[in-house]
Coordinates of C-alpha atoms in Angstrom, one line a residue:
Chain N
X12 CA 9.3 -13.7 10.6
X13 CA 5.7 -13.2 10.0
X14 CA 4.4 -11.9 6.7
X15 CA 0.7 -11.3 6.6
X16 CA -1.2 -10.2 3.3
X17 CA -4.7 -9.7 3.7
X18 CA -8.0 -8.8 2.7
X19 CA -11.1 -8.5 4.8
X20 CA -14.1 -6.4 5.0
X21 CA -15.6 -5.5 7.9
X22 CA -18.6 -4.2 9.4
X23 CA -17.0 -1.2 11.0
X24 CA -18.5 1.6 13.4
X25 CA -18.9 3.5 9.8
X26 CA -20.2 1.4 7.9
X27 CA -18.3 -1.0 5.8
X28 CA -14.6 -1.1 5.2
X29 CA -12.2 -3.0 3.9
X30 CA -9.4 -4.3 6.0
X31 CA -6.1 -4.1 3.7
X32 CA -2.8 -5.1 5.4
X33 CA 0.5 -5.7 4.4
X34 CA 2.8 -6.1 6.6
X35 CA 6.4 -8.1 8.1
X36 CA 7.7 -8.4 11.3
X37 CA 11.2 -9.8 11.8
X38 CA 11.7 -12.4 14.4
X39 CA 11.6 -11.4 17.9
X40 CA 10.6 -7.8 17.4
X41 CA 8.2 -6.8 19.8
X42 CA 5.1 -4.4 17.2
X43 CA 2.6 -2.1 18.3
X44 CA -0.7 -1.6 16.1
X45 CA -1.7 1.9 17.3
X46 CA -5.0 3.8 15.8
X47 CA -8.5 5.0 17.1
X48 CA -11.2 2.4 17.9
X49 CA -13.0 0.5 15.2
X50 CA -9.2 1.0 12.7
X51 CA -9.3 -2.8 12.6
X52 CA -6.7 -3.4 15.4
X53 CA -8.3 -6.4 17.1
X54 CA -9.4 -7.9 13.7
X55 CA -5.8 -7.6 12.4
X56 CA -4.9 -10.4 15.6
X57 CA -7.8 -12.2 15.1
X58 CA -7.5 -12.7 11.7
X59 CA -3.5 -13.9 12.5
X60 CA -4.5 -16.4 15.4
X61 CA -7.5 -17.6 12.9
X62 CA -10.6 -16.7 14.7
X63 CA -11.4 -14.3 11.6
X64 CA -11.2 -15.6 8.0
X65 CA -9.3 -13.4 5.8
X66 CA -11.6 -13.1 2.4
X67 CA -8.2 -13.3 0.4
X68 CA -4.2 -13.2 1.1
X69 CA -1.6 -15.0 2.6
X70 CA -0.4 -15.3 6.3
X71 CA 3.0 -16.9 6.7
X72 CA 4.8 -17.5 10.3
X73 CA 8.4 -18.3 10.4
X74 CA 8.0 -19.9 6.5
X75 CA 5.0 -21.6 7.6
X76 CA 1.5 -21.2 5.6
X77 CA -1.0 -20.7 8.1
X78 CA -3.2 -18.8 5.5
X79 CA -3.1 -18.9 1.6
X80 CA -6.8 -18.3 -0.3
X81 CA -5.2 -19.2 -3.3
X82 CA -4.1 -22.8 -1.8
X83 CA -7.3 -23.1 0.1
X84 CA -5.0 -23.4 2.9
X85 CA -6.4 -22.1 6.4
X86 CA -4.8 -23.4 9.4
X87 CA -7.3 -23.8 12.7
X88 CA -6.8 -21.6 15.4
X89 CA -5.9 -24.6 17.5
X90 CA -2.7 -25.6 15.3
X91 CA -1.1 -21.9 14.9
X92 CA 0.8 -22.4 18.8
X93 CA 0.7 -18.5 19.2
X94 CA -0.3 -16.6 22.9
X95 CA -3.4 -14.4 22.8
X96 CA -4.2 -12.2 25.5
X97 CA -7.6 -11.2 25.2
X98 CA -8.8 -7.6 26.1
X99 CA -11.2 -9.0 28.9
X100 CA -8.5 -11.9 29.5
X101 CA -10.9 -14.5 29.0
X102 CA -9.4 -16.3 32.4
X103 CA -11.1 -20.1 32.8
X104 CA -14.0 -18.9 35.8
X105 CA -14.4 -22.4 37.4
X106 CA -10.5 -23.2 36.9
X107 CA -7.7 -21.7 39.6
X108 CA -4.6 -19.5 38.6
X109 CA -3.0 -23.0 38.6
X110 CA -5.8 -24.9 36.6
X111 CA -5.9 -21.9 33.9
X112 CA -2.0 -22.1 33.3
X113 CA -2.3 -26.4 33.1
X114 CA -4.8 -26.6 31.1
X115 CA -3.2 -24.2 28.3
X116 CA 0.3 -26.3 29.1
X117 CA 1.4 -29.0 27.3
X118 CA 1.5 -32.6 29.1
X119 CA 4.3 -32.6 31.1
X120 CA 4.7 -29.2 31.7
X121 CA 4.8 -29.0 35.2
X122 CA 7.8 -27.1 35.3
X123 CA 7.3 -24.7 33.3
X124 CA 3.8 -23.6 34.2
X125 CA 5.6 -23.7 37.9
X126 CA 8.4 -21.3 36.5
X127 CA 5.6 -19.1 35.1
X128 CA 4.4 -18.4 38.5
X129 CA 6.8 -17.6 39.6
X130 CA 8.2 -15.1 36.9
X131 CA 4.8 -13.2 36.8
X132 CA 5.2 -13.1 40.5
X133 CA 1.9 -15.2 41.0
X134 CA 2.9 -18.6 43.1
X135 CA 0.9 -17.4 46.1
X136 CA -2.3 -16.7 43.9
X137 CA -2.0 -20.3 42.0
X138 CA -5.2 -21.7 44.6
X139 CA -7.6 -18.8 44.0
X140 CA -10.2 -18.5 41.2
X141 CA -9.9 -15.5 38.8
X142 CA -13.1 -13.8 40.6
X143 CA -11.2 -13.2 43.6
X144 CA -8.4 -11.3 41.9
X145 CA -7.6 -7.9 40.9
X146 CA -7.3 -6.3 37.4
X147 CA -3.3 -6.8 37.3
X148 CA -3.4 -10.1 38.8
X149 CA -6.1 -11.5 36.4
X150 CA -3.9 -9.7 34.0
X151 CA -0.6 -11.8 35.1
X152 CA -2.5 -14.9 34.8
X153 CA -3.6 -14.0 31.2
X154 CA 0.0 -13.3 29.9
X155 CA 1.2 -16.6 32.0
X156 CA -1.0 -18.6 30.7
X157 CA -0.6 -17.1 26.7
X158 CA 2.8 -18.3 27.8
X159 CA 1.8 -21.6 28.9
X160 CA 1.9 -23.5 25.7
X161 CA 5.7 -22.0 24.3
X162 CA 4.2 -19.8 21.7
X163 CA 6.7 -18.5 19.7
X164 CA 4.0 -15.7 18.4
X165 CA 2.6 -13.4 21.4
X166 CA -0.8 -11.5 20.5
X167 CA -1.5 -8.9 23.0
X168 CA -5.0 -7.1 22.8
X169 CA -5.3 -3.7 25.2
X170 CA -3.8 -5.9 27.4
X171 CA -2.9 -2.8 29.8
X172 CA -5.8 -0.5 29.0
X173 CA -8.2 -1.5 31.9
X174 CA -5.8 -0.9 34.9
X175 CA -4.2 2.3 36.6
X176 CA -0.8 4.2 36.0
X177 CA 1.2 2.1 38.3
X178 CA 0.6 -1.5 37.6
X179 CA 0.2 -0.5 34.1
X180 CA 4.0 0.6 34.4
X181 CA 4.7 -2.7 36.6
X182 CA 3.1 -4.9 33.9
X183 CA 4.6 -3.6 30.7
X184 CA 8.3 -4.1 32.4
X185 CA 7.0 -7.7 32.8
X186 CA 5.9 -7.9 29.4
X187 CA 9.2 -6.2 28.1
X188 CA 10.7 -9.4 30.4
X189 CA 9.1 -12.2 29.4
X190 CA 9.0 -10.8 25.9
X191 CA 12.9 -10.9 26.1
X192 CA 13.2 -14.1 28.1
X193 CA 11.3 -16.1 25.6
X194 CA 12.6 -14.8 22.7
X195 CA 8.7 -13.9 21.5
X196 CA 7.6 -11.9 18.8
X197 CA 4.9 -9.9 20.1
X198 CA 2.8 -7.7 18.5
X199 CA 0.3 -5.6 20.7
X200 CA -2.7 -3.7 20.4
X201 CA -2.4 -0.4 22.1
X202 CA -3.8 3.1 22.8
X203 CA -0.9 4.3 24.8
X204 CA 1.8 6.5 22.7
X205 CA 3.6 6.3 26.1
X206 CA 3.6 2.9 26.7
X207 CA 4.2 2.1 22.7
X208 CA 7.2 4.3 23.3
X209 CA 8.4 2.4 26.2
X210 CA 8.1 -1.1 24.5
X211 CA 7.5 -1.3 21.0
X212 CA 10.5 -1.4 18.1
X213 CA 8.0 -0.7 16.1
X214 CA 4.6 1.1 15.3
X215 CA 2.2 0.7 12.6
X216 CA -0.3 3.3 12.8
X217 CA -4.0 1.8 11.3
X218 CA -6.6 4.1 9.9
X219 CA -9.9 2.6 8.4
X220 CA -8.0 -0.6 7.6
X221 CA -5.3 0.7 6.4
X222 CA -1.5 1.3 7.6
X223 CA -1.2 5.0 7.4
X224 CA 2.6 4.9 9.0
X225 CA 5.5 2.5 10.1
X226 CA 8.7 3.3 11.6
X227 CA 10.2 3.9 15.4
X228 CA 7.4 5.1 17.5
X229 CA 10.0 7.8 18.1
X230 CA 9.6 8.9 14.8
X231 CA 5.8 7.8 14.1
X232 CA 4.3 9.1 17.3
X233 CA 4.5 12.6 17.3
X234 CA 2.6 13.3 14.4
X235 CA -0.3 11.0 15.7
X236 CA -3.3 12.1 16.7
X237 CA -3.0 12.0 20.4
X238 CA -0.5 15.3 20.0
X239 CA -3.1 17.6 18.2
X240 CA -5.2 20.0 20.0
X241 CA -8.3 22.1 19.0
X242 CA -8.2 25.8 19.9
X243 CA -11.3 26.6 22.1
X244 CA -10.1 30.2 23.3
X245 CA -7.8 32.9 22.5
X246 CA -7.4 35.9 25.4
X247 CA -5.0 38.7 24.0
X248 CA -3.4 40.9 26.7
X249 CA -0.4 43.5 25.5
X250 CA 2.4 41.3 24.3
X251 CA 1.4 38.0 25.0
X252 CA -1.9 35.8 23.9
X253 CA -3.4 32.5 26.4
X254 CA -4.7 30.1 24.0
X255 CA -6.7 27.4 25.6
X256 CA -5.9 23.8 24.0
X257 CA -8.6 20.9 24.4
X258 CA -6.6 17.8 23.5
X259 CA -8.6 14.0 24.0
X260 CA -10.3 15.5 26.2
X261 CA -8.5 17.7 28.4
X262 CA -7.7 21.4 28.7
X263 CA -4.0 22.5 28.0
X264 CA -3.4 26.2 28.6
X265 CA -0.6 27.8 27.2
X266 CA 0.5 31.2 26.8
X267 CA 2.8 32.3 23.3
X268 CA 3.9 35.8 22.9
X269 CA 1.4 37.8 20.8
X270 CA 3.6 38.1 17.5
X271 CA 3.6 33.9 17.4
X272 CA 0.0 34.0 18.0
X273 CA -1.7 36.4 15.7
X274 CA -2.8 34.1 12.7
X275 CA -4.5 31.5 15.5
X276 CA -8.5 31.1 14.7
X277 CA -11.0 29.1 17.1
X278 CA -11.4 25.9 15.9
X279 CA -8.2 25.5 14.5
X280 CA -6.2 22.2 14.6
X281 CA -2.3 22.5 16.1
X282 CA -0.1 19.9 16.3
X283 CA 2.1 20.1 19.9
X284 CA 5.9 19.3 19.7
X285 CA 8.0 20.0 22.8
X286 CA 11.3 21.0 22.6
X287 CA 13.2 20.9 25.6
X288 CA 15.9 23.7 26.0
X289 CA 19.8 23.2 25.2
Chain A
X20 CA -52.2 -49.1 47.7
X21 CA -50.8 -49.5 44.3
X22 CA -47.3 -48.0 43.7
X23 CA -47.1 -48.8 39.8
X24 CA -48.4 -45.8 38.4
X25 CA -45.6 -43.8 39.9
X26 CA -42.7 -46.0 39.8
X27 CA -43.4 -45.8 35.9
X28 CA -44.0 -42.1 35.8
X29 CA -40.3 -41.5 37.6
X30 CA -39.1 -44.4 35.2
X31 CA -40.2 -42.5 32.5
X32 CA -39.2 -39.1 34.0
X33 CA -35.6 -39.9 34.1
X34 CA -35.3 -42.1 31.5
X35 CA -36.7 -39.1 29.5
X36 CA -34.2 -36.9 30.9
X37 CA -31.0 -38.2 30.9
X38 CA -31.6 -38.9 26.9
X39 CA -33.0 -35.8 26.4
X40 CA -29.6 -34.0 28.2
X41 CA -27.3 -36.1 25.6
X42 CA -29.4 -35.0 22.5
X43 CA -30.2 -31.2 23.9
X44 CA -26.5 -30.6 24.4
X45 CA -25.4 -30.8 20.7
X46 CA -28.7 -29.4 19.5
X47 CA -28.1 -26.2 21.8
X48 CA -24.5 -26.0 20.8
X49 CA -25.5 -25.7 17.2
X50 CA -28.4 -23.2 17.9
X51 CA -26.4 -21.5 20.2
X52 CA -23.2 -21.0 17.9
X53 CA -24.7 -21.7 14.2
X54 CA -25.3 -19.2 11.4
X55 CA -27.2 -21.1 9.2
X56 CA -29.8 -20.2 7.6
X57 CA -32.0 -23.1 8.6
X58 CA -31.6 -22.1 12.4
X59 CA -35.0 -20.0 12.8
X60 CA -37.0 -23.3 11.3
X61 CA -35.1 -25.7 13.9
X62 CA -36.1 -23.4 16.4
X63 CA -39.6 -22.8 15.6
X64 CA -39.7 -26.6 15.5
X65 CA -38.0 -27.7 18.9
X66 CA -40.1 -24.5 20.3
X67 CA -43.4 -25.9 19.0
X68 CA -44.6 -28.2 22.0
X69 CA -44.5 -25.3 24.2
X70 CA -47.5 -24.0 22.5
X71 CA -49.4 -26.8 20.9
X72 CA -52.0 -28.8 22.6
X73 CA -50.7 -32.1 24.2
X74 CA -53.6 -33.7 22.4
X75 CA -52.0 -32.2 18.7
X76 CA -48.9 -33.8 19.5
X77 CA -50.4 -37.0 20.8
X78 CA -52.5 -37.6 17.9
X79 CA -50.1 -37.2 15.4
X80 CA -47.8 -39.6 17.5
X81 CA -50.5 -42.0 17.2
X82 CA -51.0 -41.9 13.9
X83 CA -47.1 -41.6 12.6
X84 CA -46.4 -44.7 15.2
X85 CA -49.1 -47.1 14.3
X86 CA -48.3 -50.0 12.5
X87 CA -50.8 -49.5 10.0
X88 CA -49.0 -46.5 8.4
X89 CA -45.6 -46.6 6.5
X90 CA -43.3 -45.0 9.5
X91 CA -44.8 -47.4 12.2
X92 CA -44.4 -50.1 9.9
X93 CA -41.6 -49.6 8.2
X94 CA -40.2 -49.5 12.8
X95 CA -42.3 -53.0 13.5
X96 CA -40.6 -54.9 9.9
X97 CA -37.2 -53.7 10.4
X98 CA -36.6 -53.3 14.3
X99 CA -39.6 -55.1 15.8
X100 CA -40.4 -52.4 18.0
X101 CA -44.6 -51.2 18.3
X102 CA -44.7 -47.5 19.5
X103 CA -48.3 -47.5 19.9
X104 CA -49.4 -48.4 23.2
X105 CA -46.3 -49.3 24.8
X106 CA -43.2 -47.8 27.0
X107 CA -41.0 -47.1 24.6
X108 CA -43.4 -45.2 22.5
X109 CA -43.5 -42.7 25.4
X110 CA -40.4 -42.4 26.0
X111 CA -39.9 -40.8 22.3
X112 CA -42.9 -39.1 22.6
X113 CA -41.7 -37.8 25.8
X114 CA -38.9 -36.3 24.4
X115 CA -40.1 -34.4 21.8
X116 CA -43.1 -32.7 24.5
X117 CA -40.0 -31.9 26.9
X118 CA -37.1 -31.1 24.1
X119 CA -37.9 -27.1 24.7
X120 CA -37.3 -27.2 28.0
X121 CA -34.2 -28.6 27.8
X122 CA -32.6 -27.5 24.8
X123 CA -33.9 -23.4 25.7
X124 CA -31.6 -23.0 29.2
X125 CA -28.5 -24.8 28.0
X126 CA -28.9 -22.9 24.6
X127 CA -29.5 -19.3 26.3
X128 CA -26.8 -20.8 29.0
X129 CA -24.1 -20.8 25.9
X130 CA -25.2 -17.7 24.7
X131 CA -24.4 -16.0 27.5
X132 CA -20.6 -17.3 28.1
X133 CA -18.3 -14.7 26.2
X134 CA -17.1 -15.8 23.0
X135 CA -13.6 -15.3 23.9
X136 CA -13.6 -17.8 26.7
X137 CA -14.4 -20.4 23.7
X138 CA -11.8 -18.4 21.4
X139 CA -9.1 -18.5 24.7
X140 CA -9.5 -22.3 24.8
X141 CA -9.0 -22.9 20.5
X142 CA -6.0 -20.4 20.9
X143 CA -4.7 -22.8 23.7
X144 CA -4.9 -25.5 20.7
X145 CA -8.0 -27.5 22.6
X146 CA -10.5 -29.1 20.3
X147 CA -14.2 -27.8 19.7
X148 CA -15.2 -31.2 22.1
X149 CA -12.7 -30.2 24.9
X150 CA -13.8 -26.7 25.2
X151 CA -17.5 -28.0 25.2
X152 CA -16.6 -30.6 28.0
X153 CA -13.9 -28.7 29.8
X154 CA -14.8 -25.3 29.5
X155 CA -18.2 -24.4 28.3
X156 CA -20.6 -26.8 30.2
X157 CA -18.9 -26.3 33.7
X158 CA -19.5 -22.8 33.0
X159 CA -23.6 -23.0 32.6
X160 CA -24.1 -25.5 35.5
X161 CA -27.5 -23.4 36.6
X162 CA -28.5 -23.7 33.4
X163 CA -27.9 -27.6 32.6
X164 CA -29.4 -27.8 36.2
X165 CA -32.2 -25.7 35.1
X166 CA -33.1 -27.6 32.2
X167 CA -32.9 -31.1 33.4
X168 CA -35.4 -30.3 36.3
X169 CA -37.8 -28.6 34.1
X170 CA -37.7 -31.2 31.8
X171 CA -37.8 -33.8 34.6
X172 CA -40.9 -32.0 36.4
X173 CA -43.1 -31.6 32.8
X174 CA -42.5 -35.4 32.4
X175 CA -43.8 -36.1 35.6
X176 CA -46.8 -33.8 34.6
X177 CA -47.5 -34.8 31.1
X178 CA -51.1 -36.6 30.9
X179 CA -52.6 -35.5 27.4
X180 CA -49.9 -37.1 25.3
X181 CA -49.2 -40.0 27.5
X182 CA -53.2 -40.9 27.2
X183 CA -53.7 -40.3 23.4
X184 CA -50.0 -42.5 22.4
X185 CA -49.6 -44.7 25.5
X186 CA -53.5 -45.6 25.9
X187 CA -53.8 -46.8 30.2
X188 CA -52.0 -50.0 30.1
X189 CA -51.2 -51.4 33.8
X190 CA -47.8 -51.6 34.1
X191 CA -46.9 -50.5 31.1
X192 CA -48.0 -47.4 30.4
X193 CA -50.8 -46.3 33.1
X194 CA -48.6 -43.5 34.7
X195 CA -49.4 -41.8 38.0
X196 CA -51.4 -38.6 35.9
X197 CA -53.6 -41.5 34.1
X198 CA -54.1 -43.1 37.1
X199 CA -55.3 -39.7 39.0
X200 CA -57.4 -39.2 36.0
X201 CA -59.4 -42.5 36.3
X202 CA -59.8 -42.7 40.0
X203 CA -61.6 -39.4 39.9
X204 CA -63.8 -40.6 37.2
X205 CA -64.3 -43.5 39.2
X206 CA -64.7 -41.3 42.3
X207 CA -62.3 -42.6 44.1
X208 CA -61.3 -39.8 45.4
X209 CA -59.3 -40.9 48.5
X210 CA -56.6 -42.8 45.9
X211 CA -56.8 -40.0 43.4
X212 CA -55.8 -37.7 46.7
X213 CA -53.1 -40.0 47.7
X214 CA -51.1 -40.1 44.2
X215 CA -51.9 -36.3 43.7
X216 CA -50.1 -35.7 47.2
X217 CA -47.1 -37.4 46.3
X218 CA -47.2 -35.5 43.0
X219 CA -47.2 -32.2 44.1
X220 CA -44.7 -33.0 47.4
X221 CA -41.8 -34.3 45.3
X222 CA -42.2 -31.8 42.6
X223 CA -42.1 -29.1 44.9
X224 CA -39.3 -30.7 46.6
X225 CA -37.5 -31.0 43.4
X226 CA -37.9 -27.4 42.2
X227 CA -37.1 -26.0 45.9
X228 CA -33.4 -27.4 45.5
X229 CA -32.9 -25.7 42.0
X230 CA -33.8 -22.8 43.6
X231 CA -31.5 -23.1 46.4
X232 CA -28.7 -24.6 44.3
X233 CA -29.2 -21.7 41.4
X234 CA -29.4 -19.3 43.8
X235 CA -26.1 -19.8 46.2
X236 CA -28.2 -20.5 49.4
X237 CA -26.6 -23.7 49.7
X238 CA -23.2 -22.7 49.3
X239 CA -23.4 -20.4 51.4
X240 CA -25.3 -22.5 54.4
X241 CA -22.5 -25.7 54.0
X242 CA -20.2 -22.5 54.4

């Protein structure tokens, strides 16, 4: 189980703001931390791997202190034993797929950095260096060799957010895998309401430091920001009314029959549930 | 002809070098990594020879190492060793002349590794040393490379600080730019031609294979 009660303040894309977390994740759960850039996502991991000091709080892993400002008690980075995936994947340049696995592994791990290879399906990529490989593969190697040292904590940054629809959908079924396999907890950093959906048991949805909602990303998601869209036309014709939609980005045309969309104003925010007929 | 002079100026050259790469390395690290406060002031100060006069630094050498003040003393009662005038005394002098050169590559070299390849190797559970051994220097060979030639090739070319601390002892201290010196004042310019040839030959040499090594045309003619 990891509690983690914290307070940090950060230099934000707005200015200042505080970083105020409370939260508990049960053994083995695998936890999504969803919210726009600059929420304090990546700080919440770095803080629990202890590459950011928390300015007061308490961390505990599995009834272990690894944080306590009232103690004075902050474990280094190097004792926690937890898997980080870094959102560039930080791979070991001068070091092959091999190298970069052994050198995270315990002595005497031969075995199991060999059984990593060939679980992330990468035993015929173990002589090259990281520069020769593609996004996913570099990817593979950076969860294999989180895995490398038998966390029992997995920290996952973007880890999917740089590569294309497929091996996006490839890699989070090995993730869901190994996450399984292992018997991890895992918490991840992620973007994707679709790919939280897939994986995560559950969300926490961060807004300016602060956990704004918790549950099933089932339940959670929906209401998130990704589902609303900004009316940027209305064209009436006799009994039905095209309202163009941008949404992140993108334009969504739909048309409503006139009656449902008399009170619409341009400018106007609309949150988008579908319903799929009986 | 009389190969002394530059037999001590590659002595002095390496010896120079290889001390300076053990004491740069931490130095860099620190500047490199550190927030302290201090850090602008030990950077202004291991930046200073690259502006001051040889002479500056040579006279002050002279005067901190003699025996007649406190610091020079204080060396000659306690260790025995005279700075003044001797090979030593260039050595340490040598140092501090070539410190920017060689703390300045590895120090922008560090800079430029991402911080999460350091963070990566902690996370693994690998000690601050390890990841500087194992991880972070293999990763800035160009630059270690870098700075231990230029700090090589401005040994080999120091004269002004050499001739006010080390004086023009035979054998001792009369390196090959002292000896150059006094065979043109002597006109001799046949000898001062001869050790002024070799000079400029091995430092182009020298430079030529950083170049070639820095820039991947080595690799890629063995290829």
């Amino acid at each position: 189980m990891i509690v983690l009660q914290i307070q940090k303040k950060l230099h934000g894309p707005e200015g200042e703001m505080v970083l105020n977390l409370d939260l508990t994740i049960a053994k083995n759960q695998l936890v999504a931390l969803y919210g726009a850039s600059g929420a304090g996502k990546t700080s919440t991991l770095r803080i629990l791997a202890g590459l950011m000091r928390p300015d007061v709080g308490k961390i505990l892993v599995n009834d272990e202190v690894w944080f306590d400002s009232q103690e004075g008690i902050n474990l280094k980075p190097q004792k926690r034993k937890l898997g980080f995936v870094f959102q560039d994947y930080a791979l070991f340049p001068h070091m092959t797929v091999q190298e970069n696995l052994e050198f995270a592994a315990a002595k005497g791990q031969l075995k199991h950095v060999q059984e990593l290879l060939e679980i992330m399906e990468l035993a015929r990529l173990a002589d090259q260096r990281p520069r020769s490989l593609s996004g996913g593969q570099q990817q593979r190697v950076a969860l294999a060799r989180a895995l490398a040292q038998r966390p029992k904590v997995l920290l996952l940054d973007e880890p999917l957010s740089a590569l294309d629809q497929e091996i996006r959908l490839r890699l989070q079924d090995y993730l869901w895998e190994v996450h399984r396999k292992f018997e991890l907890t895992t918490i991840m950093v992620s973007h994707d309401p679709q790919e939280i959906t897939k994986l995560a048991d559950v969300v926490f949805v961060l807004k300016n430091g602060e956990f704004t909602a918790t549950g099933a990303p089932a339940k959670i998601l929906p209401n998130s920001p990704d589902s609303t869209g900004i009316v940027v036309a209305v064209e009436k014709a006799a009994n039905t009314t095209r309202v163009t939609l941008e949404i992140e980005g993108q334009i969504l045309r739909i048309t409503l029959p006139s009656s449902r969309a008399r009170n619409l104003r341009l400018g106007q925010v609309l949150t988008l549930n579908l319903n799929t007929p009986n | 002809m009389d190969w002394n002079p530059l037999f001590l100026t590659f002595k002095l050259a390496l010896l120079t070098t290889v001390l300076l790469l053990i004491i740069s390395i931490p130095l860099a690290y620190w500047l490199a990594y550190s927030k302290s406060r201090s850090k602008p002031v030990v950077e202004a100060i291991v930046s200073m020879p690259l502006v001051l006069p040889p002479t500056v630094l040579g006279f002050y050498f002279l005067i901190a190492f003699s025996p007649n003040n406190s610091f020079g003393n204080w060396l000659e009662q306690w260790f025995g060793i005279q700075l003044v005038f001797s090979f030593s005394g260039l050595v340490i002098a040598s140092i501090i002349y070539s410190l920017p050169f060689m703390v300045h590559p590895i120090q922008s070299g560090l800079s430029g590794i991402s911080s999460s390849l350091k963070e990566a190797a902690y996370v693994i559970g690998k000690s601050r040393w390890e990841t500087l051994i194992k991880i972070l220097l293999p990763n800035i060979k160009p630059s270690l490379l870098t700075g231990i030639v230029l700090a090589f090739a401005h040994t080999v070319g120091e004269f002004g600080v050499i001739l006010m601390i080390g004086g023009s002892i035979p054998g001792k201290t009369k390196v090959a730019s002292i000896m150059i010196y006094e065979e043109v004042e002597a006109l001799n310019y046949g000898s001062a031609n001869f050790y002024s040839g070799i000079l400029l030959l091995i430092t182009f040499a020298i430079l030529l294979v950083v170049y070639l090594v820095n820039g991947g045309y080595l690799k890629r003619f063995l290829k």
